[in-house]
Coordinates of C-alpha atoms in Angstrom, one line a residue:
X66 CA 3.7 13.9 -13.4
X67 CA 0.1 14.6 -14.3
X68 CA -1.9 11.5 -14.6
X69 CA -5.2 10.8 -16.4
X70 CA -6.5 8.6 -13.6
X71 CA -6.9 8.8 -9.8
X72 CA -5.9 5.4 -8.6
X73 CA -2.2 5.2 -7.9
X74 CA 0.3 2.5 -9.1
X75 CA 2.9 0.9 -6.8
X76 CA 5.8 -0.7 -8.6
X77 CA 8.3 -3.0 -6.8
X78 CA 11.9 -2.6 -7.7
X79 CA 14.3 -5.5 -8.3
X80 CA 16.8 -7.0 -10.7
X81 CA 14.7 -6.0 -13.7
X82 CA 14.2 -2.4 -12.6
X83 CA 17.2 -1.0 -10.7
X84 CA 18.9 1.3 -13.1
X85 CA 18.2 5.1 -13.5
X86 CA 16.8 4.7 -17.0
X87 CA 14.4 1.9 -16.0
X88 CA 13.2 3.6 -12.8
X89 CA 12.6 6.9 -14.7
X90 CA 10.8 5.0 -17.5
X91 CA 8.6 3.3 -14.9
X92 CA 7.7 6.6 -13.3
X93 CA 6.9 8.1 -16.7
X94 CA 4.9 5.1 -17.6
X95 CA 2.7 5.5 -14.6
X96 CA 4.4 4.3 -11.3
X97 CA 3.6 6.8 -8.5
X98 CA 5.1 4.8 -5.7
X99 CA 8.2 2.6 -5.6
X100 CA 8.4 -0.4 -3.3
X101 CA 11.7 -1.6 -1.8
X102 CA 11.3 -5.2 -0.7
X103 CA 13.6 -5.6 2.3
X104 CA 13.5 -9.4 1.9
X105 CA 15.9 -9.0 -1.0
X106 CA 19.1 -7.0 -1.4
X107 CA 21.7 -5.6 1.0
X108 CA 21.5 -2.2 2.6
X109 CA 23.9 -0.9 0.1
X110 CA 21.7 -2.1 -2.8
X111 CA 18.6 -0.6 -1.1
X112 CA 20.4 2.7 -0.6
X113 CA 21.4 2.8 -4.3
X114 CA 17.8 2.3 -5.4
X115 CA 16.7 5.0 -3.0
X116 CA 19.3 7.4 -4.4
X117 CA 18.2 6.8 -8.0
X118 CA 14.5 7.3 -7.1
X119 CA 15.3 10.7 -5.5
X120 CA 17.4 11.6 -8.6
X121 CA 14.4 10.8 -10.8
X122 CA 12.2 12.8 -8.5
X123 CA 14.5 15.8 -8.8
X124 CA 15.0 15.6 -12.5
X125 CA 11.3 15.3 -13.3
X126 CA 10.2 17.7 -10.5
X127 CA 7.6 15.1 -9.4
X128 CA 7.2 14.0 -5.7
X129 CA 7.6 10.2 -5.5
X130 CA 6.6 8.0 -2.5
X131 CA 9.0 5.3 -1.5
X132 CA 7.6 2.3 0.4
X133 CA 10.0 0.0 2.3
X134 CA 8.4 -3.4 2.8
X135 CA 9.8 -5.1 5.9
X136 CA 10.3 -8.9 5.7
X137 CA 8.7 -9.9 9.0
X138 CA 9.3 -13.2 10.8
X139 CA 9.9 -16.1 8.4
X140 CA 8.6 -19.5 9.6
X141 CA 10.3 -22.4 7.9
X142 CA 10.8 -26.2 8.4
X143 CA 14.4 -27.5 8.7
X144 CA 16.3 -29.6 6.3
X145 CA 15.8 -33.3 5.1
X146 CA 18.5 -35.9 4.9
X147 CA 17.4 -36.5 1.3
X148 CA 16.7 -32.9 0.5
X149 CA 13.0 -33.7 0.1
X150 CA 10.3 -36.2 0.8
X151 CA 6.9 -37.0 -0.7
X152 CA 4.1 -37.0 1.9
X153 CA 0.9 -39.0 1.1
X154 CA -2.5 -37.9 2.2
X155 CA -3.6 -39.8 5.4
X156 CA 0.0 -40.4 6.5
X157 CA 1.4 -39.4 9.9
X158 CA 4.0 -36.7 10.1
X159 CA 5.7 -35.1 13.1
X160 CA 7.1 -31.6 13.5
X161 CA 9.4 -31.0 16.4
X162 CA 12.4 -29.0 17.8
X163 CA 15.0 -31.8 17.2
X164 CA 17.6 -30.3 14.8
X165 CA 18.3 -33.7 13.3
X166 CA 17.8 -33.9 9.5
X167 CA 14.3 -34.9 8.6
X168 CA 12.9 -38.0 6.8
X169 CA 9.5 -39.3 5.7
X170 CA 8.2 -39.3 9.2
X171 CA 9.4 -36.0 10.8
X172 CA 11.2 -32.8 10.3
X173 CA 12.5 -30.0 12.6
X174 CA 10.3 -26.9 12.9
X175 CA 12.7 -24.5 14.7
X176 CA 10.0 -22.2 16.1
X177 CA 9.0 -23.0 19.7
X178 CA 6.5 -20.1 19.5
X179 CA 4.4 -22.2 17.1
X180 CA 4.3 -25.2 19.5
X181 CA 3.3 -22.9 22.3
X182 CA 0.2 -21.8 20.4
X183 CA -0.9 -25.0 18.7
X184 CA -3.9 -26.9 19.7
X185 CA -5.3 -30.2 18.4
X186 CA -7.3 -29.6 15.3
X187 CA -5.2 -26.7 14.1
X188 CA -3.9 -26.6 10.6
X189 CA -0.3 -26.2 9.4
X190 CA 0.3 -25.2 5.8
X191 CA 3.6 -25.8 4.1
X192 CA 5.0 -24.4 0.9
X193 CA 2.2 -21.8 0.3
X194 CA -0.5 -24.3 1.3
X195 CA 0.5 -27.0 -1.2
X196 CA 0.9 -29.4 1.8
X197 CA -1.7 -29.3 4.6
X198 CA -1.3 -30.9 8.0
X199 CA -3.8 -31.3 10.8
X200 CA -2.6 -31.4 14.4
X201 CA -3.7 -34.5 16.3
X202 CA -1.8 -34.0 19.5
X203 CA 0.9 -31.5 20.5
X204 CA 3.1 -30.2 23.3
X205 CA 5.6 -27.4 23.7
X206 CA 8.2 -29.4 21.8
X207 CA 6.3 -31.3 19.0
X208 CA 3.1 -31.6 17.0
X209 CA 1.9 -35.0 15.7
X210 CA 0.0 -34.4 12.5
X211 CA -2.0 -36.2 9.8
X212 CA -1.4 -35.2 6.2
X213 CA -4.6 -33.9 4.7
X214 CA -3.1 -32.7 1.4
X215 CA 0.0 -34.5 0.3
X216 CA 2.9 -33.4 -1.9
X217 CA 6.7 -32.9 -2.0
X218 CA 8.1 -31.2 1.1
X219 CA 11.7 -30.0 0.9
X220 CA 14.3 -28.0 2.7
X221 CA 13.3 -24.7 4.5
X222 CA 9.9 -24.4 3.0
X223 CA 7.6 -21.8 4.5
X224 CA 5.0 -22.6 7.1
X225 CA 1.7 -20.8 7.7
X226 CA -0.4 -21.3 10.8
X227 CA -3.8 -19.8 10.0
X228 CA -5.9 -21.0 13.0
X229 CA -4.0 -19.4 15.9
X230 CA -2.5 -16.1 17.0
X231 CA 1.2 -16.8 17.4
X232 CA 3.2 -15.2 20.3
X233 CA 5.5 -13.5 17.8
X234 CA 6.2 -9.9 17.3
X235 CA 5.7 -8.5 13.8
X236 CA 9.3 -7.2 13.9
X237 CA 12.2 -9.5 13.9
X238 CA 15.8 -8.4 14.7
X239 CA 16.4 -8.0 11.0
X240 CA 13.3 -5.9 10.7
X241 CA 14.4 -3.6 13.5
X242 CA 17.7 -3.1 11.8
X243 CA 16.1 -2.6 8.4
X244 CA 13.6 -0.1 9.9
X245 CA 16.3 2.0 11.4
X246 CA 18.3 1.9 8.2
X247 CA 15.4 2.9 5.8
X248 CA 14.1 5.6 8.2
X249 CA 17.5 7.2 8.3
X250 CA 17.7 6.8 4.5
X251 CA 14.4 8.7 4.1
X252 CA 11.6 6.5 3.0
X253 CA 8.0 7.7 3.2
X254 CA 6.1 4.6 4.1
X255 CA 6.9 1.4 6.1
X256 CA 4.9 -1.7 5.3
X257 CA 4.7 -4.2 8.2
X258 CA 4.5 -7.9 7.5
X259 CA 3.0 -10.5 9.8
X260 CA 0.6 -8.1 11.6
X261 CA -1.8 -10.0 13.8
X262 CA -3.2 -7.4 16.1
X263 CA -3.0 -3.6 16.8
X264 CA -0.1 -3.8 19.2
X265 CA 2.1 -5.2 16.5
X266 CA 1.8 -1.7 14.9
X267 CA 2.7 0.2 18.0
X268 CA 6.3 -1.0 18.2
X269 CA 7.0 0.0 14.6
X270 CA 5.4 3.4 15.3
X271 CA 7.7 4.0 18.3
X272 CA 10.8 3.0 16.4
X273 CA 9.9 5.1 13.3
X274 CA 9.3 8.1 15.5
X275 CA 7.5 10.0 12.8
X276 CA 10.1 9.5 10.2
X277 CA 7.8 7.3 8.0
X278 CA 4.1 6.5 7.9
X279 CA 3.1 3.0 9.0
X280 CA 1.2 0.8 6.5
X281 CA -0.1 -2.6 7.9
X282 CA -0.2 -5.6 5.6
X283 CA -3.3 -7.7 6.1
X284 CA -2.2 -11.2 5.3
X285 CA -3.4 -13.3 8.3
X286 CA -6.9 -14.3 9.4
X287 CA -6.3 -12.8 12.9
X288 CA -5.6 -9.4 11.2
X289 CA -8.9 -9.7 9.4
X290 CA -10.7 -10.5 12.7
X291 CA -9.1 -7.5 14.4
X292 CA -9.0 -5.2 11.4
X293 CA -10.8 -2.2 13.0
X294 CA -8.2 -1.9 15.7
X295 CA -5.3 -2.4 13.3
X296 CA -6.8 0.2 10.9
X297 CA -7.1 2.7 13.8
X298 CA -3.4 2.1 14.7
X299 CA -2.1 2.4 11.2
X300 CA -1.6 5.2 8.6
X301 CA -2.5 3.0 5.7
X302 CA -3.3 -0.6 4.8
X303 CA -2.2 -3.2 2.2
X304 CA -4.5 -6.0 1.4
X305 CA -1.9 -8.7 0.8
X306 CA -4.0 -11.3 -1.0
X307 CA -1.2 -13.8 -1.5
X308 CA -0.9 -15.0 2.1
X309 CA -4.6 -14.3 2.7
X310 CA -5.4 -16.8 -0.1
X311 CA -3.1 -19.4 1.6
X312 CA -4.4 -19.1 5.1
X313 CA -8.1 -18.6 4.2
X314 CA -10.3 -20.3 1.6
X315 CA -9.7 -18.5 -1.7
X316 CA -13.4 -17.8 -2.1
X317 CA -13.3 -15.7 1.1
X318 CA -10.7 -13.3 -0.2
X319 CA -12.7 -11.2 -2.6
X320 CA -15.4 -10.2 -0.1
X321 CA -12.7 -9.5 2.5
X322 CA -11.0 -7.3 0.0
X323 CA -14.2 -5.3 -0.6
X324 CA -14.9 -4.9 3.1
X325 CA -11.4 -3.8 4.0
X326 CA -11.2 -1.3 1.1
X327 CA -14.5 0.3 2.2
X328 CA -13.4 0.6 5.8
X329 CA -10.1 2.3 4.7
X330 CA -12.0 4.7 2.6
X331 CA -14.3 5.6 5.4
X332 CA -11.3 6.2 7.7
X333 CA -9.6 8.4 5.1
X334 CA -6.6 6.1 5.1
X335 CA -4.9 4.9 1.9
X336 CA -5.4 1.3 0.9
X337 CA -3.3 -0.8 -1.5
X338 CA -4.6 -3.9 -3.2
X339 CA -1.6 -6.2 -3.9
X340 CA -0.4 -9.6 -5.1
X341 CA -0.7 -11.3 -8.4
X342 CA -2.5 -8.5 -10.2
X343 CA -0.8 -9.0 -13.5
X344 CA 1.1 -12.2 -12.7
X345 CA 1.3 -13.5 -16.2
X346 CA 3.2 -10.4 -17.3
X347 CA 6.3 -11.7 -15.6
X348 CA 6.8 -13.7 -18.7
X349 CA 4.3 -12.3 -21.2
X350 CA 3.9 -8.8 -22.7
X351 CA 0.1 -9.3 -22.5
X352 CA -2.0 -9.9 -19.3
X353 CA -4.9 -12.4 -19.2
X354 CA -8.5 -11.1 -19.3
X355 CA -9.0 -12.4 -15.8
X356 CA -6.1 -10.3 -14.5
X357 CA -7.4 -7.2 -16.2
X358 CA -10.8 -7.8 -14.6
X359 CA -9.1 -8.2 -11.2
X360 CA -7.3 -4.9 -11.6
X361 CA -10.5 -3.2 -12.7
X362 CA -12.4 -4.6 -9.7
X363 CA -9.9 -3.0 -7.3
X364 CA -10.3 0.3 -9.1
X365 CA -14.1 0.2 -9.1
X366 CA -14.0 -0.5 -5.4
X367 CA -12.2 2.8 -4.9
X368 CA -8.8 1.5 -3.8
X369 CA -6.1 4.2 -3.4
X370 CA -3.5 2.1 -5.2
X371 CA -2.9 -1.1 -7.0
X372 CA 0.5 -2.9 -6.8
X373 CA 2.9 -4.8 -9.0
X374 CA 5.3 -7.2 -7.4
X375 CA 7.4 -9.6 -9.4
X376 CA 5.9 -8.1 -12.6
X377 CA 8.1 -5.0 -12.2
X378 CA 10.8 -6.4 -10.0
X379 CA 11.9 -9.5 -11.8
X380 CA 9.7 -9.8 -14.9
X381 CA 10.6 -9.6 -18.5
X382 CA 8.2 -6.7 -19.2
X383 CA 8.2 -4.2 -16.3
X384 CA 7.4 -1.1 -18.3
X385 CA 4.6 -2.9 -20.2
X386 CA 3.1 -4.1 -16.8
X387 CA 3.0 -0.5 -15.5
X388 CA 1.6 0.8 -18.8
X389 CA -1.1 -1.9 -18.8
X390 CA -2.2 -0.9 -15.3
X391 CA -2.2 2.7 -16.3
X392 CA -4.4 2.0 -19.4
X393 CA -6.8 -0.2 -17.5
X394 CA -7.2 2.5 -14.8
X395 CA -7.8 5.2 -17.3
X396 CA -10.4 3.1 -19.1
X397 CA -12.2 2.2 -15.9
X398 CA -12.3 5.7 -14.6
X399 CA -13.7 7.0 -17.9
X400 CA -16.6 4.5 -17.6
X401 CA -19.8 6.5 -16.8
X402 CA -20.8 3.8 -14.3
X403 CA -17.5 4.3 -12.4
X404 CA -18.8 7.5 -10.8
X405 CA -22.1 5.9 -9.9
X406 CA -20.3 3.0 -8.2
X407 CA -17.9 5.3 -6.3
X408 CA -20.8 7.6 -5.2
X409 CA -22.9 4.6 -4.1
X410 CA -20.1 3.2 -1.9
X411 CA -19.2 6.6 -0.3
X412 CA -19.6 6.5 3.4
X413 CA -20.9 9.4 5.5
X414 CA -18.3 12.0 6.4
X415 CA -17.2 12.7 10.0
X416 CA -18.5 15.6 12.1
X417 CA -15.5 17.9 12.2
X418 CA -15.2 21.3 10.5
X419 CA -12.6 19.8 8.1
X420 CA -15.0 17.0 7.3
X421 CA -17.7 19.5 6.4
X422 CA -15.3 21.6 4.3
X423 CA -14.0 18.7 2.1
X424 CA -17.5 17.3 1.7
X425 CA -18.8 20.7 0.6
X426 CA -15.9 21.0 -1.8
X427 CA -16.8 17.7 -3.4
X428 CA -20.5 18.6 -3.7
X429 CA -19.6 21.9 -5.3
X430 CA -17.3 20.2 -7.8
X431 CA -20.0 17.7 -8.7
X432 CA -22.7 20.3 -9.2
X433 CA -20.8 23.1 -11.0
X434 CA -18.2 23.5 -13.7
X435 CA -15.3 23.7 -11.2
X436 CA -12.2 22.1 -12.7
X437 CA -10.2 21.0 -9.6
X438 CA -10.2 21.0 -5.8
X439 CA -7.0 22.6 -4.5
X440 CA -6.2 21.9 -0.8
X441 CA -3.4 23.3 1.2
X442 CA -2.1 20.9 3.8
X443 CA 0.7 20.6 6.3
X444 CA 0.5 17.0 7.5
X445 CA -1.5 15.6 4.6
X446 CA -4.7 15.1 6.6
X447 CA -6.8 17.5 4.5
X448 CA -5.6 15.9 1.4
X449 CA -6.6 12.5 2.7
X450 CA -10.0 13.7 3.8
X451 CA -10.5 15.2 0.3
X452 CA -9.4 11.9 -1.3
X453 CA -11.9 10.0 1.0
X454 CA -14.7 11.9 -0.8
X455 CA -13.5 10.5 -4.2
X456 CA -14.5 13.7 -6.1
X457 CA -14.8 13.4 -9.9
X458 CA -12.4 16.3 -10.5
X459 CA -8.6 16.3 -9.8
X460 CA -7.4 17.0 -6.3
X461 CA -4.4 19.3 -6.2
X462 CA -2.6 19.0 -2.8
X463 CA -0.3 21.9 -2.1
X464 CA 2.2 21.8 0.7
X465 CA 5.4 23.5 1.7
X466 CA 6.7 20.2 3.1
X467 CA 8.3 17.8 0.6
X468 CA 7.8 14.8 2.9
X469 CA 4.1 15.5 3.0
X470 CA 3.9 15.7 -0.8
X471 CA 5.8 12.4 -1.1
X472 CA 3.5 10.6 1.3
X473 CA 0.4 11.9 -0.4
X474 CA 1.6 10.4 -3.7
X475 CA 0.0 7.2 -2.4
X476 CA -3.4 8.7 -1.9
X477 CA -6.2 8.5 -4.5
X478 CA -6.5 11.3 -6.9
X479 CA -3.9 13.6 -5.3
X480 CA -1.6 15.6 -7.6
X481 CA 1.1 16.7 -5.2
X482 CA 2.9 20.0 -5.5
X483 CA 5.5 21.5 -3.2
X484 CA 4.8 25.3 -2.9
X485 CA 6.4 28.1 -1.1
X486 CA 5.0 28.9 2.4
X487 CA 2.1 31.2 2.3
X488 CA 0.8 33.3 5.2
X489 CA -2.3 34.9 3.6
X490 CA -5.3 33.4 2.0
X491 CA -5.0 35.5 -1.1
X492 CA -1.5 34.2 -1.6
X493 CA -2.8 30.6 -1.3
X494 CA -5.5 31.2 -3.9
X495 CA -3.0 32.7 -6.3
X496 CA -0.7 29.8 -5.8
X497 CA -3.5 27.3 -6.3
X498 CA -4.7 29.1 -9.5
X499 CA -1.1 29.1 -10.9
X500 CA -0.6 25.5 -10.2
X501 CA -4.0 24.4 -11.7
X502 CA -3.1 26.3 -14.9
X503 CA 0.5 25.2 -15.1
X504 CA -0.5 21.5 -14.7
X505 CA -3.1 21.8 -17.4
X506 CA -6.1 21.2 -15.1
X507 CA -7.7 24.6 -15.8
X508 CA -7.4 27.7 -17.9
X509 CA -7.8 31.4 -17.0
X510 CA -11.5 31.3 -17.8
X511 CA -12.1 28.4 -15.4
X512 CA -12.8 28.2 -11.6
X513 CA -11.4 26.0 -8.9
X514 CA -12.3 25.2 -5.3
X515 CA -9.6 26.2 -2.7
X516 CA -9.6 24.9 0.8
X517 CA -7.2 26.0 3.5
X518 CA -6.8 26.8 7.2
X519 CA -6.3 30.0 9.1
X520 CA -3.9 30.5 10.7
X521 CA -1.7 29.1 8.0
X522 CA 1.0 26.5 8.5
X523 CA -0.8 24.9 11.5
X524 CA -1.9 21.3 11.0
X525 CA -5.5 20.5 11.5
X526 CA -7.0 24.0 10.9
X527 CA -8.9 23.6 7.7
X528 CA -11.7 26.1 7.9
X529 CA -12.0 28.0 4.6
X530 CA -13.6 27.1 1.3
X531 CA -13.4 29.5 -1.6
X532 CA -14.6 29.2 -5.2
X533 CA -11.9 31.1 -7.1
X534 CA -11.2 32.2 -10.6
X535 CA -8.0 31.0 -12.2
X536 CA -7.4 34.5 -13.6
X537 CA -5.0 36.1 -11.1
X538 CA -6.3 39.6 -12.0
X539 CA -9.7 38.6 -10.8
X540 CA -8.3 37.1 -7.6
X541 CA -6.4 40.3 -6.7
X542 CA -9.5 42.4 -7.4
X543 CA -12.0 40.2 -5.5
X544 CA -10.3 38.0 -2.9
X545 CA -10.1 39.1 0.8
X546 CA -6.7 39.4 2.4

């Protein structure tokens, strides 16, 4: 599917979007990546959604990325004898390992790992931060707290612990089973929840064993503190602003978002900005002005992708939500100041030959009338390096490997095409020219930039840049073998 914008759209599937007709309509409306939320649905239901996506992909001849989002460990309080209690600010409240039903004074917190890590002065947030507790004293079996923000606490509400690194792995037993299932199914990306440090990513990478790329969700303060190491260990990043806004002051989230996006761009790794982007469209066909501005901000920052959650999974207007994102992105990217902002925030390239090739390709495209940059890639690395440059012309990524084309569907500006294997540079140029014309990016009278590596079909060998005509007769007459 040819898009009129470079930023990609991730749409979460759910009860409102699980049929063939709806998934196809979402893709045609602008969704480039579909997210399968492993917190909801059985393996059979997940497999059915996966099957439908692949059918849509085949019917439309359009590579689609599938992102499986693992649930991660869920920290919850136990149950109350009355179902709920109202905690008043200033009151004392105890959390402990006693499974007895809770009351106004205490409740079970069945997670000994939390008590092992707590220290006096630490904060505990319940029900997305609506209730806040401060630890006064604690041991390996309890925490005596004072209520700093009161409210209604009820059965099995979630608990956040922002001030400490918990001795918990990012993968629960359920996550390991889900990971194996979706990797065998054939997803392209795995999103890891509850990442606190780089070593949380390593276990998932070993278990995935190359079957899917690893995307780390940044949703805890400790992940922000150790972001450079996490980024280095990951293939991509999701800025999960929902939990970040619970565990950190909400005013801190926007600057964190900007810093993380820039670091991802510099590392040539895709970054998704997620959570509550068009939240009102769960129930309304129109977004708020603030939501539109939020989406626009992420695009101006140069994010690779922006994500819909409940809006497309359970909302009343899933197609309208995707269409709105598509229109906002198209409008932003047509703004003359967009190119200035992207250029001003571009970091210096690396010092490899491939870095030099893609940087030169972008400069040529910006200073001549070249219509597109066509890059041949095996693993996707050259495509990601080209995307890092954020050129103001389309990036056509050509690969003989379908899995690579699917993964690249998450990367900024990449129009992904599966091509036959080529073993000569002239054949690569001809293939690029045909693709650029067929997709409507160029005509026979136009020129394109082609990057490739010799020897062909070997990852990491990008070493050729050619400005080529789109007229095949001229290619055959002028191009070297």
